[in-house]
Short mmCIF file of C-alpha atoms in Angstrom, two decimals:
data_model
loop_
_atom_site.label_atom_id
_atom_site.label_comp_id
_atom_site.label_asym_id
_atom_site.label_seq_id
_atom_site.Cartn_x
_atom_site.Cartn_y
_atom_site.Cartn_z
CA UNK A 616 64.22 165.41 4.44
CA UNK A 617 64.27 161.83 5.89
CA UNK A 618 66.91 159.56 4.99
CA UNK A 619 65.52 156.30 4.57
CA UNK A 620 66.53 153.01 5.77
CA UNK A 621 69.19 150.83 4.00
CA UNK A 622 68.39 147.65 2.41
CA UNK A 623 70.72 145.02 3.63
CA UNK A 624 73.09 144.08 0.35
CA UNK A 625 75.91 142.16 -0.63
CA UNK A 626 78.76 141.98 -3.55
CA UNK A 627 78.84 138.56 -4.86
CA UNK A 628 82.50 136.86 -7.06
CA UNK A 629 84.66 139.40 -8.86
CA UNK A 630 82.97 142.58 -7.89
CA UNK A 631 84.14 142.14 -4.22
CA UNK A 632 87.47 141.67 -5.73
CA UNK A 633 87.12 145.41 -7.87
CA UNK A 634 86.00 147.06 -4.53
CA UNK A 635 89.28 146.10 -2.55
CA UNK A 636 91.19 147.09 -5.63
CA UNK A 637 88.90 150.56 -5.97
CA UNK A 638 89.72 151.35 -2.33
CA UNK A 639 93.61 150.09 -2.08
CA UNK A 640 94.66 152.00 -5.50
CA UNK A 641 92.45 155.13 -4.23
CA UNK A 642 95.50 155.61 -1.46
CA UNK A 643 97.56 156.58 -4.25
CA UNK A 644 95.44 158.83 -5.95
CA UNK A 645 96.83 162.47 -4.72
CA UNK A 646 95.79 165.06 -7.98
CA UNK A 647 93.63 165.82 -10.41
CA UNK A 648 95.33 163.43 -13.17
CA UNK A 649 95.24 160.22 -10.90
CA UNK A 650 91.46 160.77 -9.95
CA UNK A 651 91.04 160.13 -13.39
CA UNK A 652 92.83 157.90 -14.40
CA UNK A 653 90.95 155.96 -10.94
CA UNK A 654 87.63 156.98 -12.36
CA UNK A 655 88.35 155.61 -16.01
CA UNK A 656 90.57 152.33 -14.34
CA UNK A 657 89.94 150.72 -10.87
CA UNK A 658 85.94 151.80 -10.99
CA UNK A 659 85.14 151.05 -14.32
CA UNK A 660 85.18 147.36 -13.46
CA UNK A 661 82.23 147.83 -11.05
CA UNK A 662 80.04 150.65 -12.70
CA UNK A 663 81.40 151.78 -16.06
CA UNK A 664 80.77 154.87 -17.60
CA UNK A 665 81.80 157.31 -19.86
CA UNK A 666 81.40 160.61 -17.76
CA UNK A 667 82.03 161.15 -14.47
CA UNK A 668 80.74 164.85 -13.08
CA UNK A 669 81.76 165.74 -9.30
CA UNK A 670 80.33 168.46 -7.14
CA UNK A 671 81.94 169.51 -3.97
CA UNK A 672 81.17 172.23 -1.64
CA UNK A 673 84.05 174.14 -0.69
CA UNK A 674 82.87 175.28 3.00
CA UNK A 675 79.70 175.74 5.11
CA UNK A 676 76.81 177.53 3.26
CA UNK A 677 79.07 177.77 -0.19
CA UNK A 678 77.70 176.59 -3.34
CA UNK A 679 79.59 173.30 -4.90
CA UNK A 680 81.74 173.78 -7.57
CA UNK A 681 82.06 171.12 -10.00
CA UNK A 682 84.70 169.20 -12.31
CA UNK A 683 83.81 167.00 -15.15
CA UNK A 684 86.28 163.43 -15.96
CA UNK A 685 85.19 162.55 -19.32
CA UNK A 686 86.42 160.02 -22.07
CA UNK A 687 83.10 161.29 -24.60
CA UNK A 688 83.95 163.81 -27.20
CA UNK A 689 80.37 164.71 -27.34
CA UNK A 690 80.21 165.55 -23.69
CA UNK A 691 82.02 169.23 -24.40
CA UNK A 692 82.95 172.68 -22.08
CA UNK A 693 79.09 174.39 -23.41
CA UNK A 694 77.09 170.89 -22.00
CA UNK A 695 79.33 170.58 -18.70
CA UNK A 696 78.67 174.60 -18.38
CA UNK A 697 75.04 173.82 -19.30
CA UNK A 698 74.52 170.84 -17.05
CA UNK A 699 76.06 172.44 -14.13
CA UNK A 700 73.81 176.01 -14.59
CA UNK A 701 72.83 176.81 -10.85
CA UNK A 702 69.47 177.39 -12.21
CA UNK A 703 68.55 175.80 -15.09
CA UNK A 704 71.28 173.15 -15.09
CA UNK A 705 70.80 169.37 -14.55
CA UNK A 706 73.39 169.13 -11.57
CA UNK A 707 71.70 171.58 -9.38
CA UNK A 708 68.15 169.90 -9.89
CA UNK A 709 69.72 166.31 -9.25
CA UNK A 710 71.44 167.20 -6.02
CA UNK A 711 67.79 169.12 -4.98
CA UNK A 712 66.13 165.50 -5.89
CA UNK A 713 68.44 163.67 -3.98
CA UNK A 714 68.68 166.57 -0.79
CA UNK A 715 65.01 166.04 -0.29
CA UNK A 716 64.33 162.47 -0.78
CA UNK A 717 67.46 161.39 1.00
CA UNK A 718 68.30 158.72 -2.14
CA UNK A 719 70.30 158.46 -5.17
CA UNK A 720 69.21 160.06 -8.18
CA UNK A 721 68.77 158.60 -11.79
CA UNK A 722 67.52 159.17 -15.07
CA UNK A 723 67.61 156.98 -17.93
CA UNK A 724 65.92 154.20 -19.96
CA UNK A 725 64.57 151.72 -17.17
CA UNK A 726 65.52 153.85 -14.33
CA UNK A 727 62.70 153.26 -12.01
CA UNK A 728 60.49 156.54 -10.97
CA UNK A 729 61.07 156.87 -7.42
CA UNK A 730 64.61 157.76 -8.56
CA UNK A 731 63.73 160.82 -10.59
CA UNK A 732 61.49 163.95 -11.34
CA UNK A 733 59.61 163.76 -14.79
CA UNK A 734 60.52 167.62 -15.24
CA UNK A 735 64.57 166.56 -15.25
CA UNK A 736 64.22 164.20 -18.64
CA UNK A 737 64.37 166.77 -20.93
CA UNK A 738 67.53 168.00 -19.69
CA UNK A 739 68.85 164.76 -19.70
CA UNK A 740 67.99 164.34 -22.99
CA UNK A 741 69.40 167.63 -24.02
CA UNK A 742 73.19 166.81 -22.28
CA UNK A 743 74.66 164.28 -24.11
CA UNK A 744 74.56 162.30 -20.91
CA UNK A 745 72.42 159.85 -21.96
CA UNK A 746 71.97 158.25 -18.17
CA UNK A 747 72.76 159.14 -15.37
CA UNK A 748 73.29 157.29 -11.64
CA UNK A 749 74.06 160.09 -8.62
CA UNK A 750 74.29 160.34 -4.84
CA UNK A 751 76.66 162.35 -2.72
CA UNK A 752 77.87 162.53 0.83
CA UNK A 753 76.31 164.14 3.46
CA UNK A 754 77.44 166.31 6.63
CA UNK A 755 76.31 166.16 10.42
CA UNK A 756 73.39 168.11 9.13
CA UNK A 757 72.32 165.53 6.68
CA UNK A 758 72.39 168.23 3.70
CA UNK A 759 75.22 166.71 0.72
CA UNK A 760 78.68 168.15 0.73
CA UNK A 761 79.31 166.25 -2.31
CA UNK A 762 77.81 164.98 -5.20
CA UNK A 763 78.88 162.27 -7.50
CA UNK A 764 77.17 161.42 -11.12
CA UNK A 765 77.76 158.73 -13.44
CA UNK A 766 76.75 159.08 -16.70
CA UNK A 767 76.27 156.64 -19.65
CA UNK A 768 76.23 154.29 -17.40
CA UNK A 769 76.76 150.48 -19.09
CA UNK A 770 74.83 148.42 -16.91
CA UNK A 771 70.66 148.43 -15.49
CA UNK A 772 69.65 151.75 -13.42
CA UNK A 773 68.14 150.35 -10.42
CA UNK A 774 68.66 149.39 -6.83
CA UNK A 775 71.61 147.55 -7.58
CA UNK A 776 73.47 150.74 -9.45
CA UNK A 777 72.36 152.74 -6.20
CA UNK A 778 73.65 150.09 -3.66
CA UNK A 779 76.88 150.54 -5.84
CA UNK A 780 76.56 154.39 -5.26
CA UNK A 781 76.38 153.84 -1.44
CA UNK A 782 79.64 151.80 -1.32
CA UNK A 783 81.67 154.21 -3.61
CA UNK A 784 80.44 157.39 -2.74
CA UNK A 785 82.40 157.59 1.20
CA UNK A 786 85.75 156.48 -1.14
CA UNK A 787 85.05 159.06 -3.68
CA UNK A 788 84.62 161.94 -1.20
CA UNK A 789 87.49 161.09 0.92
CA UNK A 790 89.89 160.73 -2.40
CA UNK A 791 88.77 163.94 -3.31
CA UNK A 792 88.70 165.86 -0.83
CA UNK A 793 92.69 164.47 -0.19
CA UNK A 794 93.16 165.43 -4.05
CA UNK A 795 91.64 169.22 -3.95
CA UNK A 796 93.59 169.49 -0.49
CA UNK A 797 97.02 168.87 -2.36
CA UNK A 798 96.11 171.27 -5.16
CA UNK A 799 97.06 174.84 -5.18
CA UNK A 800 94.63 177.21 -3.76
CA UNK A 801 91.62 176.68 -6.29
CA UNK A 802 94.05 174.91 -9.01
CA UNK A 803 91.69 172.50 -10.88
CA UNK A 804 88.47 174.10 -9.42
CA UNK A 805 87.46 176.28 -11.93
CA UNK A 806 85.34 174.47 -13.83
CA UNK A 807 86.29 172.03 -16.25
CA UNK A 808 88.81 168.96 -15.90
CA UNK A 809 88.82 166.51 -19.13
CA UNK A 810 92.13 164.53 -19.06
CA UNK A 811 93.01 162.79 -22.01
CA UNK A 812 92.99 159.28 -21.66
CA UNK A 813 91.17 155.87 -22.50
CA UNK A 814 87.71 155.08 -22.97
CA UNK A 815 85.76 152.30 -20.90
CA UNK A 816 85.83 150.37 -24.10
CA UNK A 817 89.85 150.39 -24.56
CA UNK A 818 90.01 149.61 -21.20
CA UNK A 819 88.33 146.12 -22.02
CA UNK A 820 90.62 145.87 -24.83
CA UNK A 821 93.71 146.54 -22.57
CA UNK A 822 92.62 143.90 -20.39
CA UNK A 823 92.57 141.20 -23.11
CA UNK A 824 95.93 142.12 -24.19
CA UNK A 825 97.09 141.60 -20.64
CA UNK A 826 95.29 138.14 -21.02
CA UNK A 827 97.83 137.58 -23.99
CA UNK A 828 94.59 137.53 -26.67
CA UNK A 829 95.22 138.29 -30.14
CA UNK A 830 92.65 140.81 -32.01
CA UNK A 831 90.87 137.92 -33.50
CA UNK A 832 90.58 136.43 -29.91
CA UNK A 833 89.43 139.97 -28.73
CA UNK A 834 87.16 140.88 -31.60
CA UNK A 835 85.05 137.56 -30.33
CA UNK A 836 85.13 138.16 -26.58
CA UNK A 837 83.28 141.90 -27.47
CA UNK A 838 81.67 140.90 -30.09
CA UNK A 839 83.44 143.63 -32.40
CA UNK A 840 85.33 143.40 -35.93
CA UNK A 841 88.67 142.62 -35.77
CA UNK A 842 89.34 145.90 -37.80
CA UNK A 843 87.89 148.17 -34.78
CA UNK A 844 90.16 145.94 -32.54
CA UNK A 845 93.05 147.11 -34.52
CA UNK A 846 91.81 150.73 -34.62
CA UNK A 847 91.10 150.62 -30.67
CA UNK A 848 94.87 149.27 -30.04
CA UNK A 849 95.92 151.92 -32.51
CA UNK A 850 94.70 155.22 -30.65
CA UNK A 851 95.60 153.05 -26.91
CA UNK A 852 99.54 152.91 -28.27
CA UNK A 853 98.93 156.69 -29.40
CA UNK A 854 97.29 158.17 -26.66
CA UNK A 855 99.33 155.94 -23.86
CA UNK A 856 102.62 156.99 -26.05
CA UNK A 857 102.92 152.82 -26.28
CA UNK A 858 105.74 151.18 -27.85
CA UNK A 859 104.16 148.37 -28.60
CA UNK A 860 101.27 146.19 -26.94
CA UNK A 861 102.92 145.05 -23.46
CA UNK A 862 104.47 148.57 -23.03
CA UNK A 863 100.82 149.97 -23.30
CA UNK A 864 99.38 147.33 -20.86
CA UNK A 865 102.20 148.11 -18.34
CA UNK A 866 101.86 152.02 -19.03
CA UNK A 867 98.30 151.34 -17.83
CA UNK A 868 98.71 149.39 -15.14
CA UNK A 869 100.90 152.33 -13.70
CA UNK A 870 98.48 154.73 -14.20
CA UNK A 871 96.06 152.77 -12.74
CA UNK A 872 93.85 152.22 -15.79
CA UNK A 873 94.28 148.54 -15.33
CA UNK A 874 94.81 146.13 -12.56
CA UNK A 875 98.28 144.27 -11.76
#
């Protein structure tokens, strides 16, 4: 495997601003719980998604375990046991894809073909994943240590999603590795992690109640009804335990879901 030379890139306006705040609120991520709530908050405003999946091998020659960090109902223990199959699974193939080209990995509508293996749609299309955007970090010997997918991913696969990979894959190892150091010996590394918390949609509505909008205001910037407004700002004040809208928006901003 050859790792292949980096196009030059840049971040242009607001996402250099999401970048700094990705990498100053991942200093305060130190379990399970805040990795999360990072996933779902800080990085959602440079590549959202519903599902995060992370792989990470334990020691030299060991196989990676993996954790799932999911806001998707649909996304369930069976498909994340599926997916992650050492043999048949998704994850394992992906990781292979990306170990011998030396490049991310994606699948999905408009995902270009040097990013993927024909063979590997069908599983997509059998996981409830939908998309998916991957790349990991590698070790001195160039194979990956860790592995990072993104799946229903709401924006283009392409260069621009993999450039995007590049900058927050070195973050997301370091966090993690930090986060499964604190843990108990193999707490959280069993298998499945899926937190309870908000979706990349009432994230957007969280940030337009910051803004001071009303759900008429909101239902117009996203282009919903102002009855699925009110039924997103329901479950937020439930699942947040919200006393009413600016309790919820500063309950998230401590968590992390949202920005200060």
């Amino acid at each position: 495997m050859v790792l292949k030379e980096r196009e030059h890139r840049t971040l242009e306006g607001e996402d250099q601003d999401h970048l700094v705040a990705i990498i100053n609120s991942s200093l305060r991520v130190a379990n399970i719980h805040h990795f999360f709530s990072w996933s779902q908050g800080a990085i959602q405003f440079l590549l959202p998604h519903e599902i995060l999946v992370c792989g990470f091998a334990m020691g030299p020659d060991l196989p990676m375990r993996f954790m799932r960090f999911s806001s998707s109902r649909y996304f369930d223990e069976t498909r994340f046991s599926e997916v992650c199959h050492p043999e048949e699974g998704l994850l394992p193939r992906m990781i292979s894809h990306s170990n011998e080209t030396g490049h991310a990995c994606m699948l999905g509508t408009g995902a270009p073909k040097r990013y993927f293996e024909e063979a590997l749609l069908p599983l997509l299309e059998h996981s409830e994943l939908r998309s998916a955007a991957a790349d990991g970090q590698r070790g001195p010997d160039g194979r990956l240590k860790s592995y990072f997918c993104f799946s229903r991913v709401e924006m283009p696969l392409g260069s621009h999603v993999e450039y995007l990979l590049q900058l927050l894959v070195p973050f997301l190892h370091t966090t993690l590795s930090r986060v499964i150091a604190n843990e108990e010996p193999d707490a959280g590394m069993a298998g499945v992690q899926n937190v309870p918390s908000v979706t990349a949609r009432e994230v957007q509505v969280l940030h337009h109640i910051k803004l001071g909008k009303t759900n008429q205001q909101i239902a117009e910037e996203l282009a919903l009804s102002p009855l699925t407004v009110k039924n997103h700002v329901q479950r937020i004040l439930r699942k947040l335990k919200a006393s009413n809208r600016g309790h919820a928006v500063t309950l998230a901003i401590n968590i992390g879901v949202l920005k200060a």
